[in-house]
Short mmCIF file of C-alpha atoms in Angstrom, two decimals:
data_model
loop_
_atom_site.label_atom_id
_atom_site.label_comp_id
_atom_site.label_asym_id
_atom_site.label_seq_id
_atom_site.Cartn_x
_atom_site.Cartn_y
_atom_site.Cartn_z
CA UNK Q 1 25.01 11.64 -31.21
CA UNK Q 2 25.22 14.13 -28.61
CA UNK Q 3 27.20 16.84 -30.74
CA UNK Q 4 24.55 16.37 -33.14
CA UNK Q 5 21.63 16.55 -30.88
CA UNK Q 6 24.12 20.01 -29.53
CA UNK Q 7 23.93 21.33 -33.25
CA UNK Q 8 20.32 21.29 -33.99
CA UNK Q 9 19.53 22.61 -30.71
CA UNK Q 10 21.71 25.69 -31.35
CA UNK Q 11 20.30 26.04 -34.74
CA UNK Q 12 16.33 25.58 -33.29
CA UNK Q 13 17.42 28.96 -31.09
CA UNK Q 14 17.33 30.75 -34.64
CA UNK Q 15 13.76 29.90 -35.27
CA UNK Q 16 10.86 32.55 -34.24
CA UNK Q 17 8.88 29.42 -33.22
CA UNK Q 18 11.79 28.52 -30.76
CA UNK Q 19 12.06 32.33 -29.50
CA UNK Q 20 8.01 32.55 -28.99
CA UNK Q 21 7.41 28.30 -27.54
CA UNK Q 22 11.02 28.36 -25.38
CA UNK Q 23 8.77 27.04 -22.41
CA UNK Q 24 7.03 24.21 -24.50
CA UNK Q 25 10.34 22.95 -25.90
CA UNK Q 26 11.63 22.50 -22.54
CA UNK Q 27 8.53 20.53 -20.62
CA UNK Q 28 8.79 18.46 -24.27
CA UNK Q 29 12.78 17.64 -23.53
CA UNK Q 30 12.01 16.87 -19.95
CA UNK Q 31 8.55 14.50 -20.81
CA UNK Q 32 10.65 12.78 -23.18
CA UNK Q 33 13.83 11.61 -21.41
CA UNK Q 34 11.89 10.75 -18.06
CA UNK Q 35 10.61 8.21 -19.74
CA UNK Q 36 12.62 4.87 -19.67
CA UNK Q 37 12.14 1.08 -19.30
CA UNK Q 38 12.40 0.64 -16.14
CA UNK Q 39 8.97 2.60 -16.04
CA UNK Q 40 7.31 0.04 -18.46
CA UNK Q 41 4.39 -1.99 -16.57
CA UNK Q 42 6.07 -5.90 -15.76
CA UNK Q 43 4.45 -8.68 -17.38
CA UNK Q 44 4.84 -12.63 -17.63
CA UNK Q 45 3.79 -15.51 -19.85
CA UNK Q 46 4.27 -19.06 -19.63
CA UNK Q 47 7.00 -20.71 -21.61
CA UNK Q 48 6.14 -24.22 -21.60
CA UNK Q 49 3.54 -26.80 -21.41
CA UNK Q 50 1.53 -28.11 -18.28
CA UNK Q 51 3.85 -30.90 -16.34
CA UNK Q 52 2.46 -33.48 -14.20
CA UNK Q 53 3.26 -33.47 -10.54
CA UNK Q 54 1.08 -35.90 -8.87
CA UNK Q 55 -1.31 -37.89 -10.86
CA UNK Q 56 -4.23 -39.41 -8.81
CA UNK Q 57 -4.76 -42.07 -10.98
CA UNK Q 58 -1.33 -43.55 -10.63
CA UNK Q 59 0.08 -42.55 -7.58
CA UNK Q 60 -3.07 -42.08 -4.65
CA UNK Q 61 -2.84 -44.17 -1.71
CA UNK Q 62 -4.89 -46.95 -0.66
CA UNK Q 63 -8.98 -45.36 -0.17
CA UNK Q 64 -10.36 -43.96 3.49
CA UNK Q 65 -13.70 -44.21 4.50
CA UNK Q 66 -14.64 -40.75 3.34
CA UNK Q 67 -14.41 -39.28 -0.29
CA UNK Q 68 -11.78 -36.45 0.95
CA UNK Q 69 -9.45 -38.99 2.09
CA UNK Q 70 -9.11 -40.04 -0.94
CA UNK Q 71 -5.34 -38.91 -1.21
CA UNK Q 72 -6.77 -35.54 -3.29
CA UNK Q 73 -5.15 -32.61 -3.18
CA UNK Q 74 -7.27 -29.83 -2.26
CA UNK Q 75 -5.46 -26.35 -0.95
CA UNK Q 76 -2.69 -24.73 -2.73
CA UNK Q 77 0.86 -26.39 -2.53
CA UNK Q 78 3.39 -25.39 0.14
CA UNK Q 79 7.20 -26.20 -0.40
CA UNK Q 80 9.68 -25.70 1.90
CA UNK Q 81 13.22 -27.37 2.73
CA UNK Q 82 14.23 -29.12 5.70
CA UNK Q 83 17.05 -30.51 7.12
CA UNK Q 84 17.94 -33.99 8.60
CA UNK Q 85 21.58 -33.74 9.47
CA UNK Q 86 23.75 -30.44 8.42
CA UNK Q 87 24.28 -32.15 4.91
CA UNK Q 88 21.03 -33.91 4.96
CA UNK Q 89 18.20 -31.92 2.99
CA UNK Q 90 15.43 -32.02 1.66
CA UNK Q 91 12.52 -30.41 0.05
CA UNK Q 92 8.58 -31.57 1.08
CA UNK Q 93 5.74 -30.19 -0.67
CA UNK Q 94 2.41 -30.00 1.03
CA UNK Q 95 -0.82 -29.99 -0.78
CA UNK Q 96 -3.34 -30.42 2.20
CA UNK Q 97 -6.92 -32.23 2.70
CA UNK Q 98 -9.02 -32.17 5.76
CA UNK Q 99 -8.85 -36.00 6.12
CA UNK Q 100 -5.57 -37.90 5.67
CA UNK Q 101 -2.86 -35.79 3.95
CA UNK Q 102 0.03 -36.48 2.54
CA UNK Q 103 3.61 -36.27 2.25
CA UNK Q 104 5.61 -34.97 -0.89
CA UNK Q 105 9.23 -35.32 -0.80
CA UNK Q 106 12.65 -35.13 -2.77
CA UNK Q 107 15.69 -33.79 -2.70
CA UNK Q 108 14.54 -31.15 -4.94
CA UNK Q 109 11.71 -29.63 -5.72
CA UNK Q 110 11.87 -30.82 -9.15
CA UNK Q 111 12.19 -34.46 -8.01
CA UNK Q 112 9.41 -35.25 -4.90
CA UNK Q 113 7.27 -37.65 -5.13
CA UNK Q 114 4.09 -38.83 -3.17
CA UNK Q 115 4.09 -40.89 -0.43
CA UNK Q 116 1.79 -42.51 1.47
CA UNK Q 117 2.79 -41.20 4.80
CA UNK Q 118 -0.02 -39.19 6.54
CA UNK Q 119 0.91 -36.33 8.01
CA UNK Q 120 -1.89 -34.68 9.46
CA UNK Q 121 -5.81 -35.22 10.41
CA UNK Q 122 -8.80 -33.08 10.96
CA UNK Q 123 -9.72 -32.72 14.76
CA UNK Q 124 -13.13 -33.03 14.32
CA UNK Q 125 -14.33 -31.06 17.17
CA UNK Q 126 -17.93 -30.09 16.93
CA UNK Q 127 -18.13 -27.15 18.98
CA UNK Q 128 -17.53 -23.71 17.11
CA UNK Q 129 -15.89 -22.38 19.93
CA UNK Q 130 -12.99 -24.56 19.43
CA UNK Q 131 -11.86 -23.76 15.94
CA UNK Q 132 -10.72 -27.30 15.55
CA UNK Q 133 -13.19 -29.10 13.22
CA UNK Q 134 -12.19 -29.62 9.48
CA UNK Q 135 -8.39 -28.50 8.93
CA UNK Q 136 -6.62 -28.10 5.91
CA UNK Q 137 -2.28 -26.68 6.72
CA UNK Q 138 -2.65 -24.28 3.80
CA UNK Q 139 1.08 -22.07 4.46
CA UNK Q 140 4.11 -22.84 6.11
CA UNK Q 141 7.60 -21.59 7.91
CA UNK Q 142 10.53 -23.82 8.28
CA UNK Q 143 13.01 -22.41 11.32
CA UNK Q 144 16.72 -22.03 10.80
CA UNK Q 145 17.06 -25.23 12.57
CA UNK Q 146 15.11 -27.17 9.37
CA UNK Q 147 12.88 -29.04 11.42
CA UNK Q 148 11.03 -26.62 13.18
CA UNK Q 149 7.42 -25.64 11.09
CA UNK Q 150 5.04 -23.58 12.07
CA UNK Q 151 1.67 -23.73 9.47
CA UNK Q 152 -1.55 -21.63 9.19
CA UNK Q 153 -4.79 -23.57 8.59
CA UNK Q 154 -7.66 -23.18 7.23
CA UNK Q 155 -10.52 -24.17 9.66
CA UNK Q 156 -13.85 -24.98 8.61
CA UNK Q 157 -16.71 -25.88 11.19
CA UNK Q 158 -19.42 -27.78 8.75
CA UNK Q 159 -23.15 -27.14 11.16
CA UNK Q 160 -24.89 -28.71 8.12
CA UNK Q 161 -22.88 -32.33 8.93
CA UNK Q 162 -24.91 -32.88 12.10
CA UNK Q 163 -28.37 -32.51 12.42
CA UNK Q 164 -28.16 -32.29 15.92
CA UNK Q 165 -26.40 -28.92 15.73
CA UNK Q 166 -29.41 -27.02 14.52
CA UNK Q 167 -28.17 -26.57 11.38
CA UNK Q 168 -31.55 -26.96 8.61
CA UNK Q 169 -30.39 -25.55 5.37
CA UNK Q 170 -28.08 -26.86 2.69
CA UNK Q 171 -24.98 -26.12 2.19
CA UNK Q 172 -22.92 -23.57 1.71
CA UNK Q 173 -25.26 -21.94 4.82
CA UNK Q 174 -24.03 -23.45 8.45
CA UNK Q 175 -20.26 -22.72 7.32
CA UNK Q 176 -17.61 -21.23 9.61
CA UNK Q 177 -14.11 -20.61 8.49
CA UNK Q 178 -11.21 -19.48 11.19
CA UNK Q 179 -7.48 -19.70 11.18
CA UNK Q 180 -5.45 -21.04 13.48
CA UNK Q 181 -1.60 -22.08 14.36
CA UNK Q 182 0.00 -25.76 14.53
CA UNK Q 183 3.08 -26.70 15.03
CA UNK Q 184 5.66 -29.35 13.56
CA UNK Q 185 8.95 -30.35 15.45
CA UNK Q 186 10.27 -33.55 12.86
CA UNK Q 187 10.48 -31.40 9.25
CA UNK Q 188 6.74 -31.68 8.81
CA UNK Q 189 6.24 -35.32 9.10
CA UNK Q 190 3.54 -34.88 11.92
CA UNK Q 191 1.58 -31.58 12.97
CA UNK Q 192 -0.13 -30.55 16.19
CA UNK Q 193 -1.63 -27.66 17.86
CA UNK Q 194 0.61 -24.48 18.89
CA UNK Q 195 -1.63 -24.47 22.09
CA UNK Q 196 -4.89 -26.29 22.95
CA UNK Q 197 -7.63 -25.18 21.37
CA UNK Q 198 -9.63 -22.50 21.43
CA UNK Q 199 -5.78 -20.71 22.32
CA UNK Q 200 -4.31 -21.59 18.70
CA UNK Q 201 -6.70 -19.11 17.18
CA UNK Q 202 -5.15 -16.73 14.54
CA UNK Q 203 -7.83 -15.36 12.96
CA UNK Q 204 -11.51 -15.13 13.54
CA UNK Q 205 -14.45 -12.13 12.44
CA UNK Q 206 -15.77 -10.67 15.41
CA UNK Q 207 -18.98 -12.42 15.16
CA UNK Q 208 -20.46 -15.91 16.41
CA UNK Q 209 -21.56 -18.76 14.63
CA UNK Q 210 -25.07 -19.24 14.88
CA UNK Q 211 -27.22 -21.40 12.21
CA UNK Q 212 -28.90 -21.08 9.47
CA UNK Q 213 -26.02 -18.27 8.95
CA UNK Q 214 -24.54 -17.78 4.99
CA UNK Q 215 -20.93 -18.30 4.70
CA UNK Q 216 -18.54 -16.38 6.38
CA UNK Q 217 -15.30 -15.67 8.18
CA UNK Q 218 -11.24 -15.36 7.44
CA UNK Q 219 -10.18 -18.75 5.16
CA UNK Q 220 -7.51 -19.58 2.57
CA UNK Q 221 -4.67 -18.12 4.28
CA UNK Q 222 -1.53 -17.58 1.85
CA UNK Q 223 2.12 -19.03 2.37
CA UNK Q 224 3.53 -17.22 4.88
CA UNK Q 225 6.40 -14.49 3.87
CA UNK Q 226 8.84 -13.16 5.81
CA UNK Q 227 9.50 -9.67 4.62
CA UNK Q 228 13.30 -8.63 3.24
CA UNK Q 229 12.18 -5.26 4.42
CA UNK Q 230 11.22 -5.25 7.77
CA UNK Q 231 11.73 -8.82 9.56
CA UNK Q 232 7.92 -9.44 9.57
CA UNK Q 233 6.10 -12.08 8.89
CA UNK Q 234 3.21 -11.44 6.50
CA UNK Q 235 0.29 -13.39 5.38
CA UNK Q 236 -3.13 -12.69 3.59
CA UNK Q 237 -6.58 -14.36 4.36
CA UNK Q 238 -9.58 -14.28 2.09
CA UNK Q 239 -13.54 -13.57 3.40
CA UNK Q 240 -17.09 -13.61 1.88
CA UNK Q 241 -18.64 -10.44 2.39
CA UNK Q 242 -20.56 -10.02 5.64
CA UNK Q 243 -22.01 -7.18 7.91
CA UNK Q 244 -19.53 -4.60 8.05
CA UNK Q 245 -16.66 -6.65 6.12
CA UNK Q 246 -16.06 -6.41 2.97
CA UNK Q 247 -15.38 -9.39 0.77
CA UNK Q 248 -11.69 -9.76 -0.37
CA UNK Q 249 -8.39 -10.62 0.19
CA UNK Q 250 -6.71 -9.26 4.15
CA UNK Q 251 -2.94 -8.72 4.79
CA UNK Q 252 -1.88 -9.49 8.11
CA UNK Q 253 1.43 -9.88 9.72
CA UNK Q 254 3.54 -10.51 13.21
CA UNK Q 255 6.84 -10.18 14.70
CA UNK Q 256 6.12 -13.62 16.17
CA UNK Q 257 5.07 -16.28 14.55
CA UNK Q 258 5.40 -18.81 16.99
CA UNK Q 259 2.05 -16.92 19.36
CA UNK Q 260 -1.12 -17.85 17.25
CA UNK Q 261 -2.82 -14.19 18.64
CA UNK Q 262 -0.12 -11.81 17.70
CA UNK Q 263 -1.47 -11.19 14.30
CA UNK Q 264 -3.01 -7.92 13.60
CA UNK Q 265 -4.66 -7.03 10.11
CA UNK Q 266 -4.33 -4.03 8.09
CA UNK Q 267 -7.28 -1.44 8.55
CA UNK Q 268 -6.18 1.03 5.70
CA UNK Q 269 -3.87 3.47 7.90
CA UNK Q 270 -2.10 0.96 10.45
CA UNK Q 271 -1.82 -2.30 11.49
CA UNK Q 272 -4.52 -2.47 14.52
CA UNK Q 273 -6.81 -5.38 13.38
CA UNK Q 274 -6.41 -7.67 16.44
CA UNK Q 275 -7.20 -10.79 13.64
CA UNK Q 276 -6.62 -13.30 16.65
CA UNK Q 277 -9.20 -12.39 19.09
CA UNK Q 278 -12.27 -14.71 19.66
CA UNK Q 279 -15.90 -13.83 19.04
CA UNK Q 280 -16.33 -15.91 22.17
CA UNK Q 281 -14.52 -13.74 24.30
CA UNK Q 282 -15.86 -11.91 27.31
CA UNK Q 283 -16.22 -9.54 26.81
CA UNK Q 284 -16.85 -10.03 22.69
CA UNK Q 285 -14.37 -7.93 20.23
CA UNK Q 286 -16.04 -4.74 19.00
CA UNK Q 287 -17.14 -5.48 15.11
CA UNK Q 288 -16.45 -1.72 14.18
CA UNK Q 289 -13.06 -1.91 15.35
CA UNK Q 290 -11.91 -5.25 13.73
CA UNK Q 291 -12.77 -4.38 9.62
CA UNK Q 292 -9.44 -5.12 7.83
CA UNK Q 293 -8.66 -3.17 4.61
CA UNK Q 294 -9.09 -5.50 1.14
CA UNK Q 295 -6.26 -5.13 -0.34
CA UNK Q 296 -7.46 -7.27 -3.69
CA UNK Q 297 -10.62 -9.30 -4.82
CA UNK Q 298 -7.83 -11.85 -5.85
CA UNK Q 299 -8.04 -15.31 -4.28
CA UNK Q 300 -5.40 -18.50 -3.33
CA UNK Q 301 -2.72 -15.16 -2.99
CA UNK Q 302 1.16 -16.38 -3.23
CA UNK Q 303 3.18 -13.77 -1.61
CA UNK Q 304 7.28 -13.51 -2.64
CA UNK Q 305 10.15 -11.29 -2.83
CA UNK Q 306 10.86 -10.37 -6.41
CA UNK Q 307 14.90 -10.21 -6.73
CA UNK Q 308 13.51 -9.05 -10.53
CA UNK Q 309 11.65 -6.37 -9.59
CA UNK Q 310 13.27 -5.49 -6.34
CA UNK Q 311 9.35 -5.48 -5.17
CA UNK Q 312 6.88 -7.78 -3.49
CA UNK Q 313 4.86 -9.21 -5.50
CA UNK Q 314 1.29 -11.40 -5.11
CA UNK Q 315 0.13 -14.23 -7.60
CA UNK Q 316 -3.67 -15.71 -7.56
CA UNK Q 317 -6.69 -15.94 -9.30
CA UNK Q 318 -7.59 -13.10 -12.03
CA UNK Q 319 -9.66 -10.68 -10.13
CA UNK Q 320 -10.77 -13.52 -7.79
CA UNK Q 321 -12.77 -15.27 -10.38
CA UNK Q 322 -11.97 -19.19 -10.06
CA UNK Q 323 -12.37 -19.85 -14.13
CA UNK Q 324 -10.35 -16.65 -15.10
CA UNK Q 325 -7.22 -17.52 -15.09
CA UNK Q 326 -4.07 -16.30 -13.35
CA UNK Q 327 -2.11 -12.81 -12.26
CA UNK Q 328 0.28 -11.44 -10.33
CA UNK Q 329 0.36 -7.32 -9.01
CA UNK Q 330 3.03 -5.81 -7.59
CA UNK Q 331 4.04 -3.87 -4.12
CA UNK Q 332 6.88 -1.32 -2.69
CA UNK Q 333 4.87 -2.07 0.81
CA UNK Q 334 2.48 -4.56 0.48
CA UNK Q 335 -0.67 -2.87 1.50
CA UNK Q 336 -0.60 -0.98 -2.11
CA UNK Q 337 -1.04 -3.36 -4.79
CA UNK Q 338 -0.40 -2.12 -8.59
CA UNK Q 339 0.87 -3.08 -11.83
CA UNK Q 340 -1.86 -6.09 -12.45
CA UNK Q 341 -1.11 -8.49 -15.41
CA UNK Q 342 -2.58 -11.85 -16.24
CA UNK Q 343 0.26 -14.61 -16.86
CA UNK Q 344 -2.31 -17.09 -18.50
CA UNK Q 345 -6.12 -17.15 -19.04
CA UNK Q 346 -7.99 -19.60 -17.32
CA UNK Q 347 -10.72 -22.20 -19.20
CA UNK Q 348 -14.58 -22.67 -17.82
CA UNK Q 349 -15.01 -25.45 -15.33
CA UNK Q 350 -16.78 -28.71 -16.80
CA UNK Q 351 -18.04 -31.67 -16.18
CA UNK Q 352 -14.42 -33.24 -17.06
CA UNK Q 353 -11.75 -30.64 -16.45
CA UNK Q 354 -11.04 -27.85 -13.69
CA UNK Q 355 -8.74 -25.90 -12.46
CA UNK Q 356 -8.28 -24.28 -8.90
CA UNK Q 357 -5.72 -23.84 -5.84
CA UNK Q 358 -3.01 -21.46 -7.95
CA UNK Q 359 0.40 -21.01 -5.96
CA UNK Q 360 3.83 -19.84 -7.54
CA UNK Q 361 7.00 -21.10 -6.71
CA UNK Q 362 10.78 -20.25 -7.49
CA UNK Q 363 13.03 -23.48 -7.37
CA UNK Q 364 16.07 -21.47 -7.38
CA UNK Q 365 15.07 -19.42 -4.81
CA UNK Q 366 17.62 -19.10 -1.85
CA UNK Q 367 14.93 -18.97 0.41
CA UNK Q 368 14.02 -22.35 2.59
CA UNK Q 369 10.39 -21.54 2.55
CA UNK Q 370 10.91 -20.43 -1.22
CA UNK Q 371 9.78 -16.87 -0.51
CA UNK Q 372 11.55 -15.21 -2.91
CA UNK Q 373 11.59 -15.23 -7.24
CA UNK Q 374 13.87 -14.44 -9.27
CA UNK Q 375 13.06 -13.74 -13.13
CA UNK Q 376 11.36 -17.35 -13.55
CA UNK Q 377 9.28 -20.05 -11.77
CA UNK Q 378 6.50 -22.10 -11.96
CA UNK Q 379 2.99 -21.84 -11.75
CA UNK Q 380 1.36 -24.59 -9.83
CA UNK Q 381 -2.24 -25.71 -9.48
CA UNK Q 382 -4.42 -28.37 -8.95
CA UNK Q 383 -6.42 -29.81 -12.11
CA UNK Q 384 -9.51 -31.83 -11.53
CA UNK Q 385 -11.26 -34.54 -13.85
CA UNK Q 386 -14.59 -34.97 -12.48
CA UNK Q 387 -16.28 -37.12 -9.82
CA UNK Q 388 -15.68 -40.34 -10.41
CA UNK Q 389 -18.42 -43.32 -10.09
CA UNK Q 390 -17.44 -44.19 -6.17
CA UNK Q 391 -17.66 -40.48 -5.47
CA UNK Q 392 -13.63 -39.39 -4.99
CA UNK Q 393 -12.51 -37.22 -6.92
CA UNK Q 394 -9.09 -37.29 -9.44
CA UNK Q 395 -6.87 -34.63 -8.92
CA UNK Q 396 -3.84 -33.97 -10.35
CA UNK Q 397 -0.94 -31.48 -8.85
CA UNK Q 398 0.42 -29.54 -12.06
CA UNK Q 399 2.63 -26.88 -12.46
CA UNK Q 400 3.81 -24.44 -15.87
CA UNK Q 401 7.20 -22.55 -16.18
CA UNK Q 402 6.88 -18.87 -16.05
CA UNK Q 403 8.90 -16.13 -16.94
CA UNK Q 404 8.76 -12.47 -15.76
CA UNK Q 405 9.77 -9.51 -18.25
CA UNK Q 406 10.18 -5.82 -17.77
#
């Protein structure tokens, strides 16, 4: 091929044209053979149909007092693999509710199944101040030792639960979201907090709840990755817009995990967002000074490793929209997010049938928190079948195989 290719070029240098367009044929040559595969945008699809997890119907525990203890899952799931004795292990998947969660367990991820062992409860701490009201454990971080956890969760102070608070409009006004550190030393059977509260704080706007207020604050943190790159350890949080912060999707990350206000956010140039600093402080963090970048509109983010792409790459929601389906971008840094491409659409909510909480996971992966992906995995989320008479609601854990292409 390439003594042919040789022979035509030598007779093209015959040709006026050739003699008079020398400079075009060149910038044509070059144009043409810098373009390759490995340039092609990545994409994925599903390969298989829906599997069933946990079904509420068959497997949820006896009932609590409230609807949301109810044994539904209602955050994201979080695997990871722990260890009992050196050849002892384990893999629990978490799939958190404010009010009497539940253990998943198996030797694989492929095998758990649901038990009835709770592993943590809300505080249900009324004061603001304390960031310790309604918890869901939303991402977590085994240590080498494979009992050592340390989670991220998703706080939410409901003012609209308690007259008494002040609090006279419906919801979603009265609604404070925070996130803040706990702790597990037994593999993730029981949780606490890394410090007493208000000191477990890990994220919080620089503004006060007052009420009456619409919705705001840092909620829905991500798993938590620990970067191939660097040694840090990187998470996202998601915010409704309000006063100088733009609604979106955060990344924040810390060379110590184990100190809830070592965070700091990405503000578009460096990483200077001190995330963990309380609006009820003295004296109070300076609003102008705490903005972190929005990196996507994309919501329930999974962040991995790709051993595929040799990038990072982030899985949610399609452009943040609950109903639209799923997509993943991709990331030589992740602050700089690219390369967007839907793995599956999503279907409109009904009075029967929804879908929300996305999160991707690798069984193969080598990683005990699963923080890497290879070229497949599944997609997991949580489908929902209505309210039922008695007011809890089914929920299913259900997960899709995926596979990645160049």
């Amino acid at each position: 091929i390439c003594r042919d290719i040789m022979d035509y070029v030598h007779l093209l240098k015959q040709t006026l044209w050739f003699k008079k367009n020398c400079n075009i044929f060149i910038v044509l040559i070059v144009l043409i053979f810098s373009v390759h595969p490995g340039a092609a945008q990545p994409t994925a699809h599903v390969t298989g149909e829906p599997e069933t997890v946990y079904d509420w119907k068959k497997q949820h525990c006896a009932n609590g007092i409230h609807k949301w203890q109810w044994d539904v899952p209602d955050s994201p799931v979080r695997p990871f693999r722990r260890k009992g004795t050196p050849t002892n292990e384990s893999v629990v998947l978490l799939a958190s509710v404010d009010l009497g969660s539940r253990l998943n367990v198996g030797r694989t991820l492929g095998t758990v199944r649901h038990t009835c062992q709770v592993y943590y409860n809300s505080t249900l701490d009324f004061n603001p101040a304390d960031f310790s009201d309604h918890e869901w454990i939303t991402a977590s971080h085994v240590m080498p030792d494979g009992q050592t956890v340390w989670g991220l969760v998703h706080d939410e102070f409901h003012g609209w639960s308690d007259t008494k608070l002040g609090c006279t409009k419906p919801f979603p006004a009265c609604w404070y979201n925070t996130v803040t550190l706990v702790v597990s030393h037994d593999g993730g059977n029981t949780w606490q907090h890394a410090k007493k509260p208000p000191h477990h704080l890990v994220a919080a706007m620089p503004y006060k709840y007052f009420h009456n207020q619409p919705p705001f604050g840092w909620r829905s943190p991500s798993n938590i990755l620990k970067s191939p790159k660097d040694g840090y350890y990187y998470a996202t949080v998601t915010t409704f817009p309000y006063a100088d912060q733009p609604e979106g999707t955060c990344i924040m990350r810390t060379d110590d995990i184990t100190t809830p206000g070592s965070w700091k956010g990405w503000n578009g140039t460096h990483w200077a967002v001190s995330m963990g600093v309380s609006p009820y402080s003295v004296p109070p963090p300076d609003p102008k000074k705490e903005i972190c970048h929005i990196i996507t509109k994309t919501t329930y983010p999974t962040l991995l490793w790709s051993t595929f792409y040799n990038k990072f790459i982030l899985v949610g929601t399609t452009k943040g929209h609950d109903t639209g389906g799923y997509w993943f971008g991709t990331s030589d840094n992740l602050t700089d997010w690219a390369d967007w491409t839907v793995i599956r659409k999503g279907y409109p909510w009904n009075a029967t049938y929804h879908e929300i909480y996305p999160s991707f996971v690798d069984p193969s992966s080598t990683s005990a928190n699963f923080d890497t992906v290879g070229e497949t995995g599944f997609l997991y989320y949580i489908v929902g079948h209505g309210e039922l008479k008695n007011g809890a609601l089914d929920r299913d854990i259900v997960r899709q195989p995926v596979k990645f292409l160049r």
